[in-house]
PDB file of C-alpha atoms in Angstrom:
ATOM      1  CA  MET A   1     -30.608  22.970 -15.167  1.00 58.00           C
ATOM      2  CA  THR A   2     -27.486  21.870 -17.049  1.00 93.00           C
ATOM      3  CA  ARG A   3     -24.623  23.912 -18.449  1.00 98.00           C
ATOM      4  CA  TYR A   4     -21.758  22.651 -20.609  1.00 98.00           C
ATOM      5  CA  PHE A   5     -18.757  23.887 -22.557  1.00 98.00           C
ATOM      6  CA  VAL A   6     -18.524  22.393 -26.055  1.00 98.00           C
ATOM      7  CA  THR A   7     -15.109  21.897 -27.624  1.00 98.00           C
ATOM      8  CA  GLY A   8     -13.817  19.928 -30.590  1.00 98.00           C
ATOM      9  CA  THR A   9     -10.846  17.884 -31.683  1.00 98.00           C
ATOM     10  CA  ASP A  10     -10.097  20.589 -34.262  1.00 94.00           C
ATOM     11  CA  THR A  11     -11.573  23.453 -36.230  1.00 93.00           C
ATOM     12  CA  ASP A  12     -14.586  22.265 -38.259  1.00 94.00           C
ATOM     13  CA  ALA A  13     -14.999  19.108 -36.170  1.00 97.00           C
ATOM     14  CA  GLY A  14     -18.723  19.875 -35.979  1.00 97.00           C
ATOM     15  CA  LYS A  15     -19.096  21.789 -32.706  1.00 98.00           C
ATOM     16  CA  THR A  16     -21.901  23.991 -34.003  1.00 98.00           C
ATOM     17  CA  LEU A  17     -23.785  21.147 -35.679  1.00 98.00           C
ATOM     18  CA  VAL A  18     -23.711  19.183 -32.429  1.00 98.00           C
ATOM     19  CA  SER A  19     -24.416  22.176 -30.179  1.00 98.00           C
ATOM     20  CA  ALA A  20     -27.341  23.331 -32.298  1.00 98.00           C
ATOM     21  CA  GLY A  21     -28.530  19.731 -32.573  1.00 98.00           C
ATOM     22  CA  LEU A  22     -28.528  19.285 -28.794  1.00 98.00           C
ATOM     23  CA  LEU A  23     -30.381  22.586 -28.368  1.00 98.00           C
ATOM     24  CA  ALA A  24     -32.918  21.516 -30.995  1.00 98.00           C
ATOM     25  CA  LEU A  25     -33.348  18.163 -29.230  1.00 98.00           C
ATOM     26  CA  ALA A  26     -33.977  19.943 -25.942  1.00 97.00           C
ATOM     27  CA  ARG A  27     -36.492  22.250 -27.625  1.00 97.00           C
ATOM     28  CA  SER A  28     -38.316  19.245 -29.096  1.00 97.00           C
ATOM     29  CA  ARG A  29     -38.875  18.094 -25.507  1.00 96.00           C
ATOM     30  CA  GLY A  30     -40.250  21.440 -24.424  1.00 96.00           C
ATOM     31  CA  LEU A  31     -37.118  22.594 -22.614  1.00 97.00           C
ATOM     32  CA  SER A  32     -35.780  26.143 -22.548  1.00 97.00           C
ATOM     33  CA  THR A  33     -32.366  26.624 -24.147  1.00 98.00           C
ATOM     34  CA  LEU A  34     -29.491  29.031 -24.669  1.00 98.00           C
ATOM     35  CA  GLY A  35     -26.487  28.611 -26.928  1.00 98.00           C
ATOM     36  CA  LEU A  36     -23.511  30.938 -26.506  1.00 98.00           C
ATOM     37  CA  LYS A  37     -20.563  31.558 -28.829  1.00 98.00           C
ATOM     38  CA  PRO A  38     -18.604  34.145 -26.828  1.00 97.00           C
ATOM     39  CA  VAL A  39     -15.771  34.531 -29.351  1.00 97.00           C
ATOM     40  CA  ALA A  40     -16.150  34.062 -33.096  1.00 96.00           C
ATOM     41  CA  SER A  41     -13.923  34.918 -36.036  1.00 95.00           C
ATOM     42  CA  GLY A  42     -14.950  34.566 -39.664  1.00 95.00           C
ATOM     43  CA  CYS A  43     -17.931  36.916 -39.351  1.00 96.00           C
ATOM     44  CA  ARG A  44     -19.907  38.599 -42.150  1.00 96.00           C
ATOM     45  CA  ARG A  45     -20.608  42.318 -42.369  1.00 96.00           C
ATOM     46  CA  THR A  46     -24.352  42.989 -42.273  1.00 95.00           C
ATOM     47  CA  ASP A  47     -26.544  46.049 -41.745  1.00 94.00           C
ATOM     48  CA  ALA A  48     -26.875  44.961 -38.118  1.00 92.00           C
ATOM     49  CA  GLY A  49     -23.112  44.547 -37.654  1.00 94.00           C
ATOM     50  CA  LEU A  50     -20.763  41.580 -37.769  1.00 95.00           C
ATOM     51  CA  ARG A  51     -22.593  38.271 -37.722  1.00 97.00           C
ATOM     52  CA  ASN A  52     -21.228  34.725 -37.403  1.00 97.00           C
ATOM     53  CA  ASP A  53     -23.117  31.819 -38.972  1.00 96.00           C
ATOM     54  CA  ASP A  54     -22.337  29.489 -36.058  1.00 97.00           C
ATOM     55  CA  ALA A  55     -23.633  32.006 -33.534  1.00 98.00           C
ATOM     56  CA  LEU A  56     -26.762  32.542 -35.633  1.00 97.00           C
ATOM     57  CA  ALA A  57     -27.379  28.768 -35.666  1.00 98.00           C
ATOM     58  CA  LEU A  58     -27.242  28.725 -31.858  1.00 98.00           C
ATOM     59  CA  MET A  59     -29.418  31.826 -31.658  1.00 98.00           C
ATOM     60  CA  ALA A  60     -32.102  30.206 -33.838  1.00 97.00           C
ATOM     61  CA  ARG A  61     -32.394  27.349 -31.358  1.00 98.00           C
ATOM     62  CA  SER A  62     -32.290  29.407 -28.161  1.00 98.00           C
ATOM     63  CA  VAL A  63     -35.707  29.913 -26.579  1.00 96.00           C
ATOM     64  CA  PRO A  64     -36.619  32.448 -25.245  1.00 94.00           C
ATOM     65  CA  ALA A  65     -34.737  34.238 -28.026  1.00 90.00           C
ATOM     66  CA  PRO A  66     -31.771  36.352 -26.858  1.00 94.00           C
ATOM     67  CA  ALA A  67     -30.135  39.320 -28.564  1.00 96.00           C
ATOM     68  CA  TYR A  68     -27.304  38.460 -30.938  1.00 97.00           C
ATOM     69  CA  THR A  69     -24.722  40.284 -28.820  1.00 96.00           C
ATOM     70  CA  THR A  70     -25.735  38.147 -25.856  1.00 97.00           C
ATOM     71  CA  ILE A  71     -24.702  35.050 -27.777  1.00 97.00           C
ATOM     72  CA  ASN A  72     -21.637  36.476 -29.517  1.00 97.00           C
ATOM     73  CA  PRO A  73     -20.206  39.547 -27.780  1.00 96.00           C
ATOM     74  CA  PHE A  74     -16.805  39.298 -29.473  1.00 96.00           C
ATOM     75  CA  ALA A  75     -17.167  39.035 -33.253  1.00 96.00           C
ATOM     76  CA  PHE A  76     -14.300  39.417 -35.720  1.00 96.00           C
ATOM     77  CA  GLU A  77     -14.315  39.456 -39.503  1.00 95.00           C
ATOM     78  CA  PRO A  78     -11.126  37.565 -40.494  1.00 95.00           C
ATOM     79  CA  ALA A  79     -11.431  33.784 -40.507  1.00 93.00           C
ATOM     80  CA  ILE A  80      -8.262  33.324 -38.474  1.00 94.00           C
ATOM     81  CA  ALA A  81      -7.376  32.312 -34.924  1.00 93.00           C
ATOM     82  CA  PRO A  82      -9.466  34.416 -32.522  1.00 92.00           C
ATOM     83  CA  HIS A  83      -6.501  35.950 -30.680  1.00 93.00           C
ATOM     84  CA  LEU A  84      -5.012  37.107 -33.982  1.00 95.00           C
ATOM     85  CA  ALA A  85      -8.353  38.440 -35.211  1.00 94.00           C
ATOM     86  CA  ALA A  86      -8.800  40.318 -31.931  1.00 93.00           C
ATOM     87  CA  ARG A  87      -5.296  41.769 -32.203  1.00 94.00           C
ATOM     88  CA  GLN A  88      -6.009  43.011 -35.729  1.00 94.00           C
ATOM     89  CA  ALA A  89      -9.189  44.659 -34.458  1.00 93.00           C
ATOM     90  CA  GLY A  90      -7.345  46.308 -31.576  1.00 92.00           C
ATOM     91  CA  GLU A  91      -9.261  44.245 -29.016  1.00 90.00           C
ATOM     92  CA  ASN A  92      -7.822  42.631 -25.906  1.00 88.00           C
ATOM     93  CA  ILE A  93      -9.948  39.678 -24.863  1.00 91.00           C
ATOM     94  CA  GLY A  94      -9.088  38.213 -21.489  1.00 92.00           C
ATOM     95  CA  LEU A  95     -10.570  35.472 -19.376  1.00 95.00           C
ATOM     96  CA  ALA A  96     -11.893  37.903 -16.779  1.00 94.00           C
ATOM     97  CA  ARG A  97     -13.685  39.950 -19.427  1.00 93.00           C
ATOM     98  CA  LEU A  98     -15.265  36.879 -20.982  1.00 95.00           C
ATOM     99  CA  GLY A  99     -16.267  35.524 -17.609  1.00 96.00           C
ATOM    100  CA  GLU A 100     -18.013  38.775 -16.699  1.00 96.00           C
ATOM    101  CA  HIS A 101     -20.223  38.385 -19.774  1.00 96.00           C
ATOM    102  CA  VAL A 102     -20.940  34.663 -19.587  1.00 97.00           C
ATOM    103  CA  ALA A 103     -21.261  34.014 -15.848  1.00 97.00           C
ATOM    104  CA  PRO A 104     -24.532  35.963 -15.338  1.00 97.00           C
ATOM    105  CA  LEU A 105     -26.076  34.203 -18.347  1.00 97.00           C
ATOM    106  CA  LEU A 106     -25.456  30.825 -16.732  1.00 97.00           C
ATOM    107  CA  GLU A 107     -27.771  31.907 -13.914  1.00 95.00           C
ATOM    108  CA  GLU A 108     -30.717  32.346 -16.269  1.00 94.00           C
ATOM    109  CA  PRO A 109     -33.544  29.830 -15.685  1.00 95.00           C
ATOM    110  CA  ARG A 110     -32.857  27.786 -18.813  1.00 96.00           C
ATOM    111  CA  ASP A 111     -32.956  24.010 -18.867  1.00 97.00           C
ATOM    112  CA  LEU A 112     -29.914  23.647 -21.131  1.00 98.00           C
ATOM    113  CA  ILE A 113     -27.130  26.159 -21.753  1.00 98.00           C
ATOM    114  CA  LEU A 114     -24.228  25.365 -24.063  1.00 98.00           C
ATOM    115  CA  VAL A 115     -21.118  27.544 -24.337  1.00 98.00           C
ATOM    116  CA  GLU A 116     -19.376  26.752 -27.614  1.00 98.00           C
ATOM    117  CA  GLY A 117     -15.659  27.328 -27.891  1.00 97.00           C
ATOM    118  CA  ALA A 118     -13.669  28.157 -31.013  1.00 95.00           C
ATOM    119  CA  GLY A 119     -11.373  25.701 -32.748  1.00 91.00           C
ATOM    120  CA  GLY A 120     -10.014  23.045 -30.416  1.00 95.00           C
ATOM    121  CA  TRP A 121      -9.297  22.907 -26.683  1.00 97.00           C
ATOM    122  CA  ARG A 122      -5.933  24.674 -26.952  1.00 96.00           C
ATOM    123  CA  VAL A 123      -6.957  27.600 -29.166  1.00 95.00           C
ATOM    124  CA  PRO A 124      -5.363  30.774 -27.735  1.00 95.00           C
ATOM    125  CA  LEU A 125      -7.522  33.553 -26.317  1.00 94.00           C
ATOM    126  CA  ASN A 126      -4.590  35.924 -26.021  1.00 94.00           C
ATOM    127  CA  ASP A 127      -0.821  35.667 -25.520  1.00 92.00           C
ATOM    128  CA  SER A 128      -1.134  33.947 -22.143  1.00 94.00           C
ATOM    129  CA  GLU A 129      -4.604  32.362 -21.900  1.00 95.00           C
ATOM    130  CA  ASP A 130      -6.517  29.709 -23.833  1.00 96.00           C
ATOM    131  CA  LEU A 131     -10.235  29.934 -24.535  1.00 96.00           C
ATOM    132  CA  SER A 132     -10.650  26.614 -22.727  1.00 96.00           C
ATOM    133  CA  ALA A 133      -9.783  28.432 -19.495  1.00 96.00           C
ATOM    134  CA  LEU A 134     -13.332  29.809 -19.632  1.00 97.00           C
ATOM    135  CA  ALA A 135     -14.673  26.305 -18.950  1.00 97.00           C
ATOM    136  CA  LEU A 136     -12.416  26.025 -15.913  1.00 96.00           C
ATOM    137  CA  HIS A 137     -13.185  29.550 -14.727  1.00 96.00           C
ATOM    138  CA  LEU A 138     -16.930  28.851 -14.835  1.00 96.00           C
ATOM    139  CA  ASP A 139     -16.626  25.235 -13.631  1.00 96.00           C
ATOM    140  CA  LEU A 140     -18.371  23.894 -16.738  1.00 98.00           C
ATOM    141  CA  PRO A 141     -18.218  20.195 -17.627  1.00 98.00           C
ATOM    142  CA  VAL A 142     -17.089  19.616 -21.205  1.00 98.00           C
ATOM    143  CA  ILE A 143     -18.701  17.932 -24.194  1.00 98.00           C
ATOM    144  CA  LEU A 144     -16.117  16.910 -26.788  1.00 98.00           C
ATOM    145  CA  VAL A 145     -17.039  16.765 -30.479  1.00 98.00           C
ATOM    146  CA  VAL A 146     -14.829  14.279 -32.298  1.00 98.00           C
ATOM    147  CA  GLY A 147     -14.472  14.883 -36.028  1.00 98.00           C
ATOM    148  CA  LEU A 148     -14.532  11.317 -37.366  1.00 98.00           C
ATOM    149  CA  LYS A 149     -11.812  10.896 -39.953  1.00 97.00           C
ATOM    150  CA  LEU A 150      -8.411   9.249 -40.261  1.00 96.00           C
ATOM    151  CA  GLY A 151      -6.358  10.369 -37.260  1.00 96.00           C
ATOM    152  CA  CYS A 152      -9.339  11.045 -35.000  1.00 98.00           C
ATOM    153  CA  LEU A 153      -8.315   8.471 -32.386  1.00 98.00           C
ATOM    154  CA  ASN A 154      -5.118  10.361 -31.651  1.00 98.00           C
ATOM    155  CA  HIS A 155      -6.839  13.766 -31.767  1.00 98.00           C
ATOM    156  CA  ALA A 156      -9.649  12.618 -29.481  1.00 98.00           C
ATOM    157  CA  CYS A 157      -7.418  10.930 -26.920  1.00 98.00           C
ATOM    158  CA  LEU A 158      -5.013  13.872 -26.744  1.00 98.00           C
ATOM    159  CA  THR A 159      -7.877  16.325 -26.328  1.00 98.00           C
ATOM    160  CA  ALA A 160      -9.525  14.232 -23.618  1.00 98.00           C
ATOM    161  CA  GLU A 161      -6.201  13.990 -21.799  1.00 98.00           C
ATOM    162  CA  ALA A 162      -5.741  17.768 -21.984  1.00 98.00           C
ATOM    163  CA  ILE A 163      -9.272  18.426 -20.703  1.00 98.00           C
ATOM    164  CA  ARG A 164      -8.742  16.212 -17.686  1.00 98.00           C
ATOM    165  CA  ALA A 165      -5.171  17.408 -17.072  1.00 98.00           C
ATOM    166  CA  ASP A 166      -6.489  20.973 -16.891  1.00 97.00           C
ATOM    167  CA  GLY A 167      -8.947  19.914 -14.200  1.00 97.00           C
ATOM    168  CA  ALA A 168     -12.179  19.903 -16.203  1.00 97.00           C
ATOM    169  CA  LYS A 169     -14.696  17.085 -16.315  1.00 97.00           C
ATOM    170  CA  LEU A 170     -15.305  15.336 -19.642  1.00 98.00           C
ATOM    171  CA  ALA A 171     -19.076  14.904 -19.410  1.00 97.00           C
ATOM    172  CA  GLY A 172     -19.509  13.195 -22.769  1.00 98.00           C
ATOM    173  CA  TRP A 173     -18.501  13.098 -26.395  1.00 98.00           C
ATOM    174  CA  VAL A 174     -20.200  13.085 -29.796  1.00 98.00           C
ATOM    175  CA  GLY A 175     -18.778  11.649 -32.995  1.00 98.00           C
ATOM    176  CA  ASN A 176     -19.407  13.626 -36.169  1.00 98.00           C
ATOM    177  CA  LEU A 177     -18.559  11.878 -39.430  1.00 98.00           C
ATOM    178  CA  LEU A 178     -16.459  14.223 -41.570  1.00 97.00           C
ATOM    179  CA  ASP A 179     -15.062  11.790 -44.128  1.00 96.00           C
ATOM    180  CA  ALA A 180     -17.475   9.331 -45.754  1.00 95.00           C
ATOM    181  CA  ASP A 181     -14.559   7.045 -46.620  1.00 96.00           C
ATOM    182  CA  PHE A 182     -13.820   6.641 -42.900  1.00 97.00           C
ATOM    183  CA  ALA A 183     -17.116   4.774 -42.543  1.00 97.00           C
ATOM    184  CA  ARG A 184     -16.999   2.891 -45.843  1.00 96.00           C
ATOM    185  CA  ASP A 185     -15.896  -0.335 -44.153  1.00 97.00           C
ATOM    186  CA  ALA A 186     -18.726  -0.791 -41.622  1.00 97.00           C
ATOM    187  CA  SER A 187     -16.814  -3.278 -39.465  1.00 97.00           C
ATOM    188  CA  LEU A 188     -13.705  -1.102 -39.277  1.00 97.00           C
ATOM    189  CA  TYR A 189     -15.843   1.971 -38.550  1.00 98.00           C
ATOM    190  CA  ALA A 190     -17.517   0.132 -35.677  1.00 98.00           C
ATOM    191  CA  ASP A 191     -14.093  -0.838 -34.334  1.00 98.00           C
ATOM    192  CA  ASN A 192     -12.960   2.799 -34.411  1.00 98.00           C
ATOM    193  CA  LEU A 193     -16.068   3.890 -32.511  1.00 98.00           C
ATOM    194  CA  ALA A 194     -15.562   1.104 -29.992  1.00 98.00           C
ATOM    195  CA  THR A 195     -11.993   2.295 -29.454  1.00 98.00           C
ATOM    196  CA  LEU A 196     -13.226   5.826 -28.807  1.00 98.00           C
ATOM    197  CA  ARG A 197     -15.850   4.575 -26.343  1.00 97.00           C
ATOM    198  CA  HIS A 198     -13.205   2.608 -24.487  1.00 97.00           C
ATOM    199  CA  ARG A 199     -10.392   5.171 -24.534  1.00 97.00           C
ATOM    200  CA  LEU A 200     -12.375   8.344 -23.841  1.00 98.00           C
ATOM    201  CA  GLY A 201     -14.024   6.959 -20.718  1.00 95.00           C
ATOM    202  CA  ALA A 202     -17.046   9.231 -20.938  1.00 97.00           C
ATOM    203  CA  PRO A 203     -20.617   8.741 -22.178  1.00 97.00           C
ATOM    204  CA  CYS A 204     -21.126   8.774 -25.932  1.00 98.00           C
ATOM    205  CA  LEU A 205     -23.972  11.203 -26.609  1.00 98.00           C
ATOM    206  CA  GLY A 206     -24.320  10.139 -30.215  1.00 98.00           C
ATOM    207  CA  VAL A 207     -22.675   9.605 -33.569  1.00 98.00           C
ATOM    208  CA  VAL A 208     -23.845  11.943 -36.331  1.00 98.00           C
ATOM    209  CA  PRO A 209     -23.568  10.601 -39.889  1.00 97.00           C
ATOM    210  CA  ARG A 210     -22.788  12.660 -42.967  1.00 96.00           C
ATOM    211  CA  LEU A 211     -25.739  14.991 -43.543  1.00 96.00           C
ATOM    212  CA  SER A 212     -24.562  16.386 -46.876  1.00 92.00           C
ATOM    213  CA  ARG A 213     -27.954  15.767 -48.514  1.00 94.00           C
ATOM    214  CA  VAL A 214     -29.687  17.931 -45.921  1.00 96.00           C
ATOM    215  CA  ALA A 215     -29.788  21.703 -46.368  1.00 96.00           C
ATOM    216  CA  PRO A 216     -27.237  23.284 -43.994  1.00 94.00           C
ATOM    217  CA  ALA A 217     -29.890  25.266 -42.134  1.00 94.00           C
ATOM    218  CA  ARG A 218     -31.797  22.065 -41.275  1.00 97.00           C
ATOM    219  CA  ARG A 219     -28.878  19.826 -40.335  1.00 97.00           C
ATOM    220  CA  PRO A 220     -29.172  20.391 -36.557  1.00 98.00           C
ATOM    221  CA  GLU A 221     -32.771  19.135 -36.692  1.00 98.00           C
ATOM    222  CA  ALA A 222     -31.639  16.164 -38.793  1.00 98.00           C
ATOM    223  CA  ALA A 223     -28.983  15.415 -36.178  1.00 98.00           C
ATOM    224  CA  ILE A 224     -31.604  15.055 -33.419  1.00 98.00           C
ATOM    225  CA  ALA A 225     -32.220  11.413 -34.304  1.00 97.00           C
ATOM    226  CA  HIS A 226     -28.564  10.646 -33.615  1.00 98.00           C
ATOM    227  CA  LEU A 227     -28.092  12.552 -30.351  1.00 98.00           C
ATOM    228  CA  GLU A 228     -28.846  12.124 -26.658  1.00 97.00           C
ATOM    229  CA  LEU A 229     -29.042  14.905 -24.109  1.00 97.00           C
ATOM    230  CA  PRO A 230     -26.398  14.808 -21.372  1.00 94.00           C
ATOM    231  CA  GLN A 231     -27.751  13.539 -18.089  1.00 87.00           C
ATOM    232  CA  GLY A 232     -26.429  16.335 -15.882  1.00 71.00           C
ATOM    233  CA  ASP A 233     -23.933  16.174 -13.063  1.00 53.00           C
TER     234      ASP A 233
END
């Protein structure tokens, strides 16, 4: 059984696309899965309560199917930093509280469990803790999603350095092409990817191209062809 924390080089780097894609890949091989999004801002009001599209994408690819509140226990409506959204809602989210929810779920007999963060590695959880501390608290190796665009080399290297400096293991990384122009020169694009492979010093689990022609709901399945499952620790 393998468990990982998924972070990104920034907000909208593609964490959910990659997480849902890895879960879908595992499902295609007959494995049991669970995707968790413990904290999510930018949620919609529905008859069933606040719902986050990223959490719903993970839920759709988690088998056996869990309850929504299992996947996303802390849901906030404003699309702002989670600690600010929690403050506006009068909530106090701490590492201990999050850990109490997530830790028992990691003991479930699932072949692959992914815990998706919010924003990047340094996104605040509250005034004194970062959400990334959950990965350390639960001893989860980290998968880094690199949003491929101009500036990604710096963002990726800094994030990898921070992950390791905090004492977590970088188990692998996935490139997700955000800017089509970044890949327009095929030779230069290959050089950028080679630099990432060399500098990050962790297995590349895939490079996902632009999937803009694919309906959003089906993009994780389209990403399967470009992903590899982590090999465990």
